[in-house]
Coordinates of C-alpha atoms in Angstrom, one line a residue:
M27 CA 31.7 -3.7 36.3
G28 CA 30.2 -2.6 32.9
G29 CA 32.9 -4.6 31.0
Q30 CA 32.1 -7.8 33.0
R31 CA 28.4 -7.4 32.2
V32 CA 29.2 -7.0 28.5
E33 CA 31.4 -10.1 28.5
A34 CA 28.7 -12.2 30.3
A35 CA 25.9 -11.0 28.0
W36 CA 28.0 -11.7 24.9
G37 CA 28.6 -15.2 26.1
R38 CA 24.9 -15.8 26.5
L39 CA 24.2 -14.5 23.0
G40 CA 26.8 -16.8 21.5
S41 CA 25.6 -19.8 23.5
W42 CA 22.0 -19.3 22.3
A43 CA 23.1 -18.9 18.7
R44 CA 25.2 -22.0 18.6
T45 CA 22.3 -24.1 20.0
N46 CA 19.3 -22.6 18.3
A47 CA 20.5 -20.7 15.2
P48 CA 23.9 -21.9 14.1
S49 CA 23.7 -19.9 10.9
A50 CA 23.6 -16.7 13.0
Y51 CA 26.8 -17.6 14.8
A52 CA 30.0 -16.1 13.5
D53 CA 33.6 -17.1 14.0
G54 CA 35.8 -14.8 15.9
V55 CA 37.1 -11.5 14.5
Q56 CA 40.4 -10.9 16.1
V57 CA 41.0 -7.3 17.3
S58 CA 44.0 -6.2 19.3
P59 CA 43.9 -3.5 22.0
A60 CA 46.4 -1.5 20.0
E61 CA 43.9 -1.3 17.1
I62 CA 41.2 -0.1 19.4
E63 CA 43.5 2.5 21.0
E64 CA 44.7 3.8 17.6
A65 CA 41.1 4.2 16.3
G66 CA 40.2 6.2 19.4
R67 CA 43.3 8.4 19.1
A68 CA 42.5 9.1 15.4
L69 CA 39.0 10.2 16.3
G70 CA 40.0 12.1 19.4
V71 CA 37.4 10.1 21.3
P72 CA 38.7 7.1 23.3
F73 CA 36.5 4.0 23.1
P74 CA 34.5 3.5 26.3
E75 CA 35.3 0.5 28.4
E76 CA 32.2 -1.5 27.4
L77 CA 32.9 -0.9 23.6
V78 CA 36.5 -2.0 24.1
V79 CA 35.4 -5.2 25.9
L80 CA 32.8 -6.0 23.2
S81 CA 35.4 -5.5 20.4
L82 CA 37.8 -7.9 22.2
C83 CA 35.0 -10.4 22.9
R84 CA 34.2 -10.7 19.2
G85 CA 37.5 -12.5 18.8
R86 CA 36.0 -15.5 20.6
G87 CA 33.0 -15.7 18.1
G88 CA 29.3 -15.0 18.8
L89 CA 26.2 -13.5 17.3
D90 CA 26.9 -12.3 13.7
R91 CA 24.8 -9.2 14.0
L92 CA 22.6 -7.2 16.5
P93 CA 19.1 -6.2 15.6
G94 CA 20.3 -2.7 15.2
G95 CA 23.1 -3.6 12.7
A96 CA 26.2 -5.6 12.1
L97 CA 29.0 -5.0 14.6
M98 CA 32.0 -3.1 13.2
D99 CA 35.7 -3.5 13.8
P100 CA 37.8 -0.5 15.0
D101 CA 38.8 0.5 11.5
E102 CA 35.1 0.5 10.4
I103 CA 34.1 2.5 13.4
L104 CA 36.8 5.0 12.5
S105 CA 35.8 5.4 8.9
R106 CA 32.0 5.5 9.5
T107 CA 32.3 8.0 12.4
L108 CA 34.5 10.2 10.3
L109 CA 32.0 10.1 7.4
M110 CA 29.3 11.2 9.8
R111 CA 31.5 14.1 10.9
D112 CA 32.1 15.1 7.3
L113 CA 28.4 15.1 6.6
L114 CA 27.7 17.2 9.6
A115 CA 30.5 19.6 8.7
D116 CA 29.0 20.0 5.2
A117 CA 25.6 20.8 6.7
V118 CA 27.1 23.4 9.1
S119 CA 29.0 25.1 6.3
D120 CA 25.7 25.5 4.5
G121 CA 24.3 27.4 7.5
E122 CA 22.2 24.5 8.9
A123 CA 22.4 23.6 12.6
H124 CA 22.4 19.9 13.3
D125 CA 23.6 19.5 16.9
D126 CA 20.7 17.2 17.6
Y127 CA 21.5 15.0 14.5
W128 CA 25.1 14.1 15.1
H129 CA 27.8 15.2 17.5
H130 CA 31.6 15.0 17.4
A131 CA 31.7 12.7 20.4
Y132 CA 29.3 10.1 19.0
L133 CA 30.7 6.7 17.9
F134 CA 29.0 4.6 15.2
F135 CA 29.6 1.0 16.1
A136 CA 26.9 -1.1 14.3
D137 CA 26.0 -0.7 10.7
D138 CA 22.6 -1.3 9.1
D139 CA 23.1 0.1 5.7
V140 CA 22.5 3.9 6.2
N141 CA 21.1 3.4 9.8
G142 CA 22.6 1.7 12.8
L143 CA 23.7 2.0 16.4
A144 CA 25.7 4.8 18.0
M145 CA 27.3 5.4 21.4
D146 CA 27.3 8.7 23.3
C147 CA 30.8 9.5 24.5
R148 CA 30.1 13.0 25.8
P149 CA 31.0 13.5 29.4
G150 CA 28.1 13.5 31.8
D151 CA 25.2 11.3 32.9
G152 CA 24.5 10.1 29.3
F153 CA 28.1 8.8 28.8
G154 CA 28.0 5.3 27.2
A155 CA 24.3 5.3 26.3
V156 CA 23.3 3.4 23.1
G157 CA 21.0 5.0 20.6
L158 CA 19.4 4.1 17.3
F159 CA 20.6 6.2 14.3
N160 CA 18.2 7.1 11.6
E161 CA 19.4 8.8 8.4
Y162 CA 16.4 11.2 8.6
S163 CA 16.1 12.0 12.3
G164 CA 19.6 11.4 13.6
V165 CA 20.3 9.6 16.9
S166 CA 18.0 9.1 19.8
F167 CA 19.8 7.9 23.0
D168 CA 16.7 6.6 24.8
R169 CA 17.3 3.0 23.6
A170 CA 19.5 1.8 26.5
P171 CA 21.6 3.6 29.2
S172 CA 24.6 1.4 28.4
L173 CA 26.0 -1.2 26.0
A174 CA 25.8 -3.8 28.8
A175 CA 22.1 -3.1 29.3
Y176 CA 21.4 -3.3 25.6
L177 CA 23.2 -6.7 25.3
E178 CA 21.5 -8.1 28.4
E179 CA 18.1 -7.1 27.1
L180 CA 18.9 -8.8 23.8
A181 CA 20.1 -12.0 25.5
N182 CA 16.8 -12.1 27.6
S183 CA 14.8 -11.7 24.4
L184 CA 16.6 -14.6 22.7
E185 CA 16.3 -16.9 25.7
T186 CA 12.7 -16.2 26.5
G187 CA 11.2 -15.3 23.0
S188 CA 10.1 -11.9 24.3
A189 CA 10.0 -8.8 22.0
F190 CA 13.0 -6.7 21.4
D191 CA 12.5 -3.2 19.8
G192 CA 9.0 -4.4 18.7
Y193 CA 10.3 -7.6 17.1
V194 CA 10.2 -11.3 18.3
P195 CA 13.2 -13.6 17.7
I196 CA 12.4 -16.6 15.6
A197 CA 14.8 -19.5 15.3
F198 CA 14.0 -21.1 12.0
D199 CA 15.8 -23.4 9.6
G200 CA 19.1 -22.8 11.4
G201 CA 18.9 -19.0 11.3
L202 CA 17.7 -16.1 13.3
L203 CA 14.8 -14.1 12.1
W204 CA 13.0 -11.1 13.6
E205 CA 9.2 -10.8 13.1
P206 CA 6.9 -7.9 14.2
A207 CA 5.3 -8.5 17.6
G208 CA 2.2 -7.5 19.3
A209 CA -0.4 -7.3 16.6
E210 CA -1.7 -10.8 17.2
R211 CA -2.6 -9.9 20.8
E212 CA -4.9 -7.1 19.9
E213 CA -8.5 -8.3 19.7
P214 CA -10.6 -6.5 17.1
H215 CA -14.0 -5.0 17.9
P216 CA -16.6 -7.8 17.3
D217 CA -19.1 -5.5 15.5
P218 CA -17.6 -2.2 14.3
R219 CA -19.8 0.5 13.0
S220 CA -19.7 1.1 9.3
L221 CA -18.1 4.4 8.6
L222 CA -19.6 4.4 5.1
A223 CA -23.1 4.1 6.7
V224 CA -22.4 6.8 9.3
R225 CA -21.1 9.2 6.6
A226 CA -24.0 8.4 4.3
A227 CA -26.5 9.4 7.0
L228 CA -24.6 12.6 7.5
A229 CA -24.7 13.4 3.8
R230 CA -28.2 12.3 3.1
P231 CA -30.0 15.7 3.5
A232 CA -27.6 17.4 1.1
E233 CA -27.6 14.6 -1.4
Q234 CA -31.4 14.2 -1.4
A235 CA -31.7 17.9 -2.3
S236 CA -29.4 17.4 -5.3
A237 CA -30.9 14.1 -6.5
A238 CA -31.9 14.3 -10.1
A239 CA -35.4 13.7 -11.4
P240 CA -35.9 10.4 -13.3
A241 CA -34.4 10.7 -16.8
R242 CA -36.3 9.8 -20.0
G243 CA -33.5 7.3 -20.7
P244 CA -30.4 7.4 -22.8
Q245 CA -30.9 8.3 -26.5
P246 CA -29.8 6.0 -29.3
D247 CA -26.3 6.7 -30.6
P248 CA -25.8 5.8 -34.3
E249 CA -22.2 4.8 -33.6
R250 CA -23.0 2.8 -30.5
R251 CA -21.6 -0.8 -30.3
S252 CA -23.5 -3.5 -28.6
P253 CA -22.8 -3.6 -24.9
T254 CA -21.1 -6.5 -23.3
P255 CA -23.5 -9.4 -23.0
G256 CA -25.2 -9.5 -19.6
A257 CA -24.0 -5.9 -18.8
G258 CA -27.5 -4.8 -17.7
A259 CA -28.4 -7.9 -15.7
E260 CA -29.6 -7.3 -12.2
Q261 CA -27.2 -8.3 -9.5
A262 CA -27.8 -11.0 -7.0
G263 CA -27.2 -10.7 -3.3
G264 CA -30.3 -9.2 -1.8
A265 CA -30.6 -5.9 0.0
S266 CA -27.3 -6.3 1.8
A267 CA -25.3 -6.1 -1.4
P268 CA -24.6 -2.7 -3.2
L269 CA -26.3 -2.4 -6.5
F270 CA -25.9 0.0 -9.4
V271 CA -27.4 3.2 -10.9
R272 CA -29.7 2.7 -13.9
Q273 CA -31.1 6.2 -14.7
V274 CA -28.9 9.0 -16.1
V275 CA -29.6 12.7 -16.6
R276 CA -28.0 14.3 -19.6
P277 CA -26.2 17.6 -19.0
A278 CA -27.2 20.8 -20.9
P279 CA -24.4 22.7 -22.5
Q280 CA -22.7 25.2 -20.2
P281 CA -20.1 27.9 -20.8
G282 CA -16.6 27.1 -19.6
A283 CA -13.4 25.6 -20.8
W284 CA -11.6 22.3 -20.6
Q285 CA -8.4 23.2 -18.7
N286 CA -6.1 21.2 -16.5
T287 CA -5.8 23.7 -13.6
D288 CA -8.0 26.1 -11.6
G289 CA -7.0 29.7 -11.0
D290 CA -5.1 28.6 -7.9
G291 CA -2.9 26.2 -9.9
R292 CA -4.4 23.0 -8.5
A293 CA -5.3 20.2 -10.9
R294 CA -8.9 20.6 -12.0
Y295 CA -9.5 17.0 -13.1
T296 CA -7.6 14.1 -11.5
C297 CA -8.6 11.7 -14.2
L298 CA -10.7 11.7 -17.4
S299 CA -11.9 8.4 -18.9
F300 CA -13.4 7.9 -22.3
V301 CA -15.3 4.7 -23.5
H302 CA -16.6 4.2 -27.0
G303 CA -19.9 2.7 -28.0
I304 CA -21.7 2.4 -24.7
D305 CA -24.2 4.7 -23.0
E306 CA -24.0 6.5 -19.7
D307 CA -25.9 3.9 -17.8
E308 CA -23.4 1.2 -18.8
L309 CA -20.5 3.6 -18.1
L310 CA -21.7 4.0 -14.5
R311 CA -22.1 0.3 -14.1
R312 CA -18.6 -0.4 -15.3
Y313 CA -17.2 2.2 -13.0
G314 CA -19.0 0.6 -10.1
A315 CA -21.6 3.3 -9.3
L316 CA -24.0 2.7 -6.3
T317 CA -27.7 2.2 -6.8
E318 CA -28.8 5.6 -5.5
P319 CA -30.7 8.3 -7.3
P320 CA -28.3 10.1 -9.6
H321 CA -27.3 13.6 -8.9
R322 CA -26.7 16.8 -10.8
W323 CA -23.4 18.0 -9.5
T324 CA -20.9 20.7 -10.5
R325 CA -17.3 20.1 -9.8
P326 CA -17.5 21.9 -6.4
D327 CA -20.5 19.8 -5.6
V328 CA -18.7 16.5 -6.3
V329 CA -15.7 17.6 -4.2
A330 CA -18.0 18.4 -1.3
A331 CA -19.9 15.1 -1.8
V332 CA -16.7 13.1 -1.6
E333 CA -15.6 14.9 1.6
R334 CA -19.0 14.3 3.2
R335 CA -19.2 10.6 2.5
C336 CA -15.5 9.7 2.2
L337 CA -16.4 7.7 -0.9
P338 CA -15.2 8.5 -4.4
A339 CA -17.6 9.9 -6.9
V340 CA -17.6 10.4 -10.7
R341 CA -19.4 12.8 -13.1
I342 CA -20.3 11.5 -16.6
G343 CA -21.4 12.9 -19.9
R344 CA -21.3 12.3 -23.6
A345 CA -18.5 13.4 -26.0
A346 CA -18.7 13.5 -29.8
G347 CA -18.0 10.5 -32.0
G348 CA -19.8 7.9 -30.0
W349 CA -17.8 8.4 -26.8
V350 CA -18.9 8.8 -23.2
F351 CA -16.7 10.3 -20.6
A352 CA -16.2 10.1 -16.8
A353 CA -14.4 12.8 -14.7
E354 CA -12.8 12.2 -11.3
E355 CA -12.3 15.6 -9.7
W356 CA -11.2 15.0 -6.1
Q357 CA -7.6 14.0 -5.7
D358 CA -7.9 10.8 -3.7
P359 CA -5.1 10.2 -1.1
I360 CA -5.4 6.5 -1.9
E361 CA -5.4 6.7 -5.7
P362 CA -3.8 10.1 -6.5
S363 CA -3.8 9.4 -10.2
G364 CA -7.5 8.5 -10.3
Y365 CA -9.3 5.2 -10.2
G366 CA -9.8 5.4 -14.0
M367 CA -6.0 5.0 -14.5
R368 CA -6.0 1.6 -12.7
V369 CA -5.5 -1.5 -14.9
E370 CA -8.5 -3.2 -13.3
T371 CA -10.7 -0.2 -14.2
L372 CA -9.5 0.1 -17.7
R373 CA -9.9 -3.6 -18.3
R374 CA -13.5 -3.4 -17.3
L375 CA -14.2 -0.1 -19.1
S376 CA -12.8 -1.5 -22.4
A377 CA -14.6 -4.8 -22.4
G378 CA -15.8 -5.3 -26.0
T379 CA -14.7 -1.8 -27.0
R380 CA -12.0 0.8 -26.5
A381 CA -11.2 3.0 -23.4
V382 CA -8.9 5.8 -22.9
A383 CA -7.8 7.3 -19.5
L384 CA -6.0 10.6 -18.9
Q385 CA -4.3 11.6 -15.7
I386 CA -4.4 15.3 -16.1
A387 CA -2.0 16.7 -13.5
D388 CA 1.0 14.8 -14.9
L389 CA -0.4 14.3 -18.4
R390 CA -0.4 10.5 -18.6
M391 CA -2.5 8.4 -21.0
H392 CA -3.5 4.7 -21.3
V393 CA -5.4 3.2 -24.2
F394 CA -7.0 -0.2 -23.8
D395 CA -8.7 -2.4 -26.4
D396 CA -11.0 -5.1 -25.1
G397 CA -9.0 -5.5 -21.8
D398 CA -5.5 -5.1 -23.3
I399 CA -3.3 -2.1 -23.2
V400 CA -2.4 -0.9 -26.7
S401 CA -0.8 2.5 -26.1
E402 CA 0.3 4.8 -23.3
F403 CA 1.9 8.2 -22.9
G404 CA 3.8 9.9 -20.1
T405 CA 7.1 11.7 -19.7
N406 CA 8.1 9.1 -17.0
L407 CA 6.7 6.0 -18.7
L408 CA 8.6 3.5 -20.7
W409 CA 6.6 1.3 -23.2
R410 CA 6.9 -2.4 -22.5
E411 CA 9.7 -4.0 -24.6
G412 CA 8.5 -6.3 -27.3
R413 CA 5.0 -4.9 -27.5
A414 CA 3.8 -2.6 -30.3
D415 CA 2.4 0.8 -29.4
L416 CA -0.6 1.3 -31.5
F417 CA -0.1 5.1 -31.7
E418 CA 3.7 5.3 -31.6
S419 CA 4.0 7.0 -35.0
A420 CA 1.1 9.3 -34.3
K421 CA 2.7 10.5 -31.0
E422 CA 6.0 11.1 -32.9
R423 CA 4.2 13.2 -35.6
S424 CA 2.3 15.2 -33.0
G425 CA 5.4 16.3 -31.2
L426 CA 3.7 15.3 -28.0
E427 CA 6.9 13.7 -26.5
A428 CA 9.2 16.7 -27.3
H429 CA 11.2 18.1 -24.4
G430 CA 10.6 21.5 -22.9
L431 CA 6.9 21.8 -23.5
T432 CA 4.6 23.5 -21.0
A433 CA 1.7 21.6 -19.5
R434 CA -0.8 23.7 -21.4
V435 CA 0.9 23.1 -24.8
R436 CA 1.3 19.3 -24.1
L437 CA -2.4 19.1 -23.1
A438 CA -3.4 20.8 -26.4
L439 CA -1.2 18.4 -28.4
L440 CA -2.7 15.4 -26.5
R441 CA -6.2 16.6 -27.2
G442 CA -5.3 17.0 -30.9
L443 CA -4.0 13.4 -31.0
L444 CA -7.2 12.1 -29.4
R445 CA -9.3 13.9 -31.9
R446 CA -7.3 12.8 -35.0
E447 CA -6.5 9.2 -34.0
L448 CA -9.5 8.2 -31.9
G449 CA -12.2 10.7 -32.9
I450 CA -12.6 11.9 -29.3
V451 CA -14.0 15.5 -29.3
L452 CA -14.9 16.9 -25.9
A453 CA -16.6 20.3 -26.2
D454 CA -15.1 23.1 -24.1
H455 CA -18.4 23.5 -22.2
A456 CA -18.8 19.8 -21.4
L457 CA -17.0 19.8 -18.1
H458 CA -18.6 23.0 -16.8
G459 CA -21.9 23.2 -15.1
P460 CA -23.9 20.3 -13.6
L461 CA -23.4 16.8 -14.8
T462 CA -24.9 13.4 -13.9
A463 CA -22.9 12.1 -11.0
A464 CA -22.7 9.1 -8.6
H465 CA -20.6 7.6 -5.9
F466 CA -18.8 4.4 -6.7
L467 CA -17.1 1.4 -5.1
P468 CA -13.6 1.0 -6.5
L469 CA -13.1 -2.3 -8.3
L470 CA -11.2 -5.2 -6.8
H471 CA -7.4 -5.0 -7.0
D472 CA -5.6 -7.8 -8.9
P473 CA -3.7 -10.0 -6.3
P474 CA 0.1 -10.0 -6.6
A475 CA 1.3 -12.0 -9.6
A476 CA 4.2 -13.3 -7.7
S477 CA 5.3 -13.5 -4.0
S478 CA 7.8 -15.5 -2.1
F479 CA 8.3 -17.1 1.4
G480 CA 12.0 -16.7 1.2
E481 CA 14.5 -19.4 0.6
G482 CA 14.2 -21.3 3.9
M483 CA 10.4 -21.7 3.9
G484 CA 10.3 -22.4 0.2
R485 CA 12.8 -25.3 0.7
L486 CA 10.8 -26.8 3.5
L487 CA 7.6 -26.8 1.5
A488 CA 9.2 -27.8 -1.8
D489 CA 7.9 -31.4 -1.5
V490 CA 4.4 -30.5 -0.2
P491 CA 1.8 -31.0 -2.9
D492 CA -0.2 -27.9 -4.0
Q493 CA -3.5 -29.4 -2.9
R494 CA -2.2 -30.1 0.6
L495 CA -0.8 -26.6 0.9
R496 CA -4.1 -25.2 -0.4
S497 CA -6.1 -27.1 2.2
A498 CA -3.8 -25.8 5.0
L499 CA -4.2 -22.2 3.7
T500 CA -8.0 -22.7 3.5
G501 CA -8.1 -23.5 7.2
Q502 CA -6.0 -20.4 8.0
V503 CA -8.2 -18.1 5.9
R504 CA -11.4 -19.5 7.5
H505 CA -9.9 -18.8 10.9
L506 CA -9.0 -15.2 9.8
A507 CA -12.5 -14.7 8.5
E508 CA -14.1 -16.0 11.7
R509 CA -11.8 -14.0 14.0
S510 CA -12.2 -10.8 12.1
G511 CA -16.0 -11.0 11.6
L512 CA -15.7 -11.3 7.8
A513 CA -17.3 -14.7 8.0
T514 CA -20.5 -13.2 9.3
Y515 CA -21.4 -12.2 5.8
P516 CA -23.3 -15.0 4.1
E517 CA -21.5 -14.6 0.8
V518 CA -18.1 -15.0 2.5
G519 CA -19.2 -18.1 4.3
Q520 CA -20.4 -19.6 1.1
A521 CA -17.1 -18.7 -0.6
L522 CA -15.1 -20.4 2.1
D523 CA -17.3 -23.6 1.7
D524 CA -16.7 -23.5 -2.1
V525 CA -13.0 -23.0 -1.7
G526 CA -12.9 -26.0 0.6
R527 CA -14.6 -28.0 -2.2
G528 CA -11.9 -26.8 -4.7
W529 CA -13.3 -23.6 -6.2
T530 CA -10.6 -21.4 -7.7
G531 CA -12.5 -18.3 -8.9
P532 CA -12.5 -15.9 -10.6
V533 CA -14.3 -13.4 -8.4
D534 CA -16.6 -11.2 -10.5
D535 CA -16.7 -7.6 -9.2
D536 CA -20.5 -7.6 -9.4
S537 CA -21.1 -11.0 -7.7
P538 CA -22.2 -11.0 -4.1
L539 CA -18.7 -12.0 -3.0
G540 CA -17.1 -9.3 -5.2
L541 CA -19.4 -6.6 -3.9
R542 CA -18.7 -7.6 -0.3
L543 CA -14.9 -7.6 -0.8
R544 CA -15.1 -4.2 -2.5
T545 CA -17.3 -2.8 0.3
V546 CA -14.9 -4.0 3.1
R547 CA -12.0 -2.4 1.2
A548 CA -14.0 0.8 0.9
E549 CA -14.6 0.9 4.6
T550 CA -10.8 1.0 5.3
Q551 CA -10.3 3.5 2.5
A552 CA -13.0 5.7 4.2
I553 CA -11.0 5.6 7.4
Q554 CA -8.0 6.9 5.5
R555 CA -10.0 9.6 3.7
I556 CA -11.6 11.0 6.8
R557 CA -8.2 11.7 8.2
Y558 CA -7.2 13.5 5.0
V559 CA -10.5 15.4 5.0
G560 CA -10.0 16.4 8.7
R561 CA -6.5 17.8 8.0
R562 CA -8.0 20.0 5.3
G563 CA -10.5 21.4 7.7
A564 CA -13.7 19.7 6.4
P565 CA -16.0 17.9 8.8
G566 CA -14.5 14.6 9.8
E567 CA -13.9 13.9 13.4
P568 CA -17.4 13.9 14.7
T569 CA -18.2 10.7 12.9
A570 CA -14.8 9.0 13.1
L571 CA -14.6 5.5 14.5
N572 CA -12.6 4.7 17.6
R573 CA -9.3 3.0 17.3
V574 CA -10.7 -0.5 18.1
E575 CA -13.3 -0.2 15.4
E576 CA -10.7 1.0 12.9
L577 CA -8.5 -2.0 13.8
A578 CA -11.5 -4.3 13.3
W579 CA -12.0 -3.0 9.7
W580 CA -8.3 -3.4 8.9
R581 CA -8.4 -7.0 10.1
R582 CA -11.5 -7.6 7.9
E583 CA -9.8 -6.2 4.9
E584 CA -6.7 -8.3 5.4
A585 CA -8.9 -11.4 5.7
A586 CA -10.7 -10.3 2.6
S587 CA -7.4 -9.9 0.7
A588 CA -6.3 -13.3 1.9
L589 CA -9.5 -14.9 0.7
H590 CA -9.2 -13.2 -2.7
A591 CA -5.7 -14.3 -3.1
L592 CA -6.5 -17.9 -2.1
V593 CA -9.3 -18.1 -4.7
L594 CA -7.4 -16.6 -7.6
L595 CA -3.7 -17.6 -7.1
P596 CA -1.7 -20.8 -7.0
P597 CA -1.2 -21.8 -3.3
R598 CA 2.5 -21.0 -3.2
V599 CA 1.8 -17.5 -4.5
A600 CA -1.2 -16.9 -2.2
A601 CA 0.5 -18.3 0.9
P602 CA 2.6 -15.2 1.7
V603 CA -0.5 -13.0 1.4
V604 CA -2.3 -15.2 3.8
Q605 CA 0.6 -15.2 6.3
H606 CA 0.9 -11.5 6.2
A607 CA -2.8 -11.2 7.3
R608 CA -2.3 -13.5 10.2
H609 CA -0.1 -11.1 12.2
T610 CA 1.8 -13.7 14.2
P611 CA 5.6 -14.0 14.4
H612 CA 5.2 -17.8 14.5
W613 CA 3.5 -18.1 11.1
R614 CA 6.2 -20.4 9.8
A615 CA 5.8 -23.0 12.5
D616 CA 2.0 -22.6 12.4
L617 CA 1.9 -23.2 8.6
L618 CA 4.1 -26.3 8.9
A619 CA 1.9 -27.6 11.6
E620 CA -1.2 -27.0 9.5
V621 CA 0.3 -28.8 6.5
T622 CA 1.3 -31.7 8.8
A623 CA -2.2 -31.9 10.2
V624 CA -3.7 -32.0 6.7
C625 CA -1.3 -34.8 5.8
S626 CA -2.2 -36.8 9.0
G627 CA -5.9 -36.1 8.6

């Protein structure tokens, strides 16, 4: 009975493939009953009837592969199953128990690189069950009670377009594709709470108590360069847009030491950034600090502040030689190396001057001059071929890149290089005690420089003019923004109108649109941080959003990323970003329909 069901289901699969996705149809692979019997004898596990029938059916042609992997002939089943037994034997010889990972009576029959499909051949109620094998977790036989049931479910999926293992079959350009299913049916919350606002209200009493008194203003620096033109201009956007800190309080010298670890061995400073020739006000502006009264925070204060608000913060001060510095001291789960190490941050910090960023835990360094990288250091970094490293000879002379150095010695050598080559002298006491501090909104990420549809979609769109494709994408992004609620912000609606009239950016971080996109991104990052904070035992859950609200923010961020890409990138590069945000398995057909509609309109 099971064999007949396998044969019938295999016929349905082949018929569907020939009609709808001929590229997914494979000619027959001839297998003899003797080969099947010999493989079973060599394994000491005879092939179950359903697997025997499937192996013979493949001789008549059919679907080239299952979603769980490419079907294997008896010799391949033999070799792969023996390999799994050898791996299990090695683990057992090392004293590890792996009975729930792989068993002598399992057969591996479909290969998906290191993963695949297996059949349970142990006597009992589970005999013949099909399971998904994962290299990390082993086999779980809750996928299907039999091979016949698995193939019947797959045939139903192809014939009806229903989901199979969370993916929807898509017949496109003669082939069979599997796209994630389900996300497009989840309606976001129309008006989610702002987690940033909720956490800010929670933190307000503590932060008001630590707010610094107005400063008398930054003092002239004889080595100060002129700031970037327009750097101090007020930002547009009204009360709804985040602004920036203007007043700074200078730290008094405190005893301490600049070291890279606390007593418990944890990294003390995630990232230290230095900028030459600007004052602390401008440093905060370039970092993206919010327009709130500045604080006087120690390192424990700033860690507590980040955990209260789930928004990154930075402490700043002045070093010798005309340099100012910024310290990030809470290892962010989203940017573990620190926001100061990001290219986008360094480009902005170094505008019209020079900026240096140090990632302390792993001792990495980037040096930027007026937006361009000129040097970097790190034991796992390779300098870009064809570009001169401004400090290559200095690094060689310092011995900084020698093997076998301890972190403490390497840090001392790095500090010496910064002092000799750049004039950066940071006093030992500068990072101890209270410093001026502020929360900041991370800068916009650069969109991907390149992305691709894949060969099939690229070929179908090859003759579509860029302007027509851009118009189709604009309609899709507008729909995303309206459906997610992103379009309710006036600056987003204005940007969509401008894009429709041909605007192609750039998006300034401080513009109303840039601030809005950064704030939306910060909302989703706060969701990630509150989970991290909760795992560490800090207060988190009482002000967490519900799942529907979280989904709404994720949808808004995806729409924001799609808009950002559409504004900055050529349409063929932006298109995959837009399609990713749409969460529909039918995005190919939808995009072709949009392009056709633009053409006919």
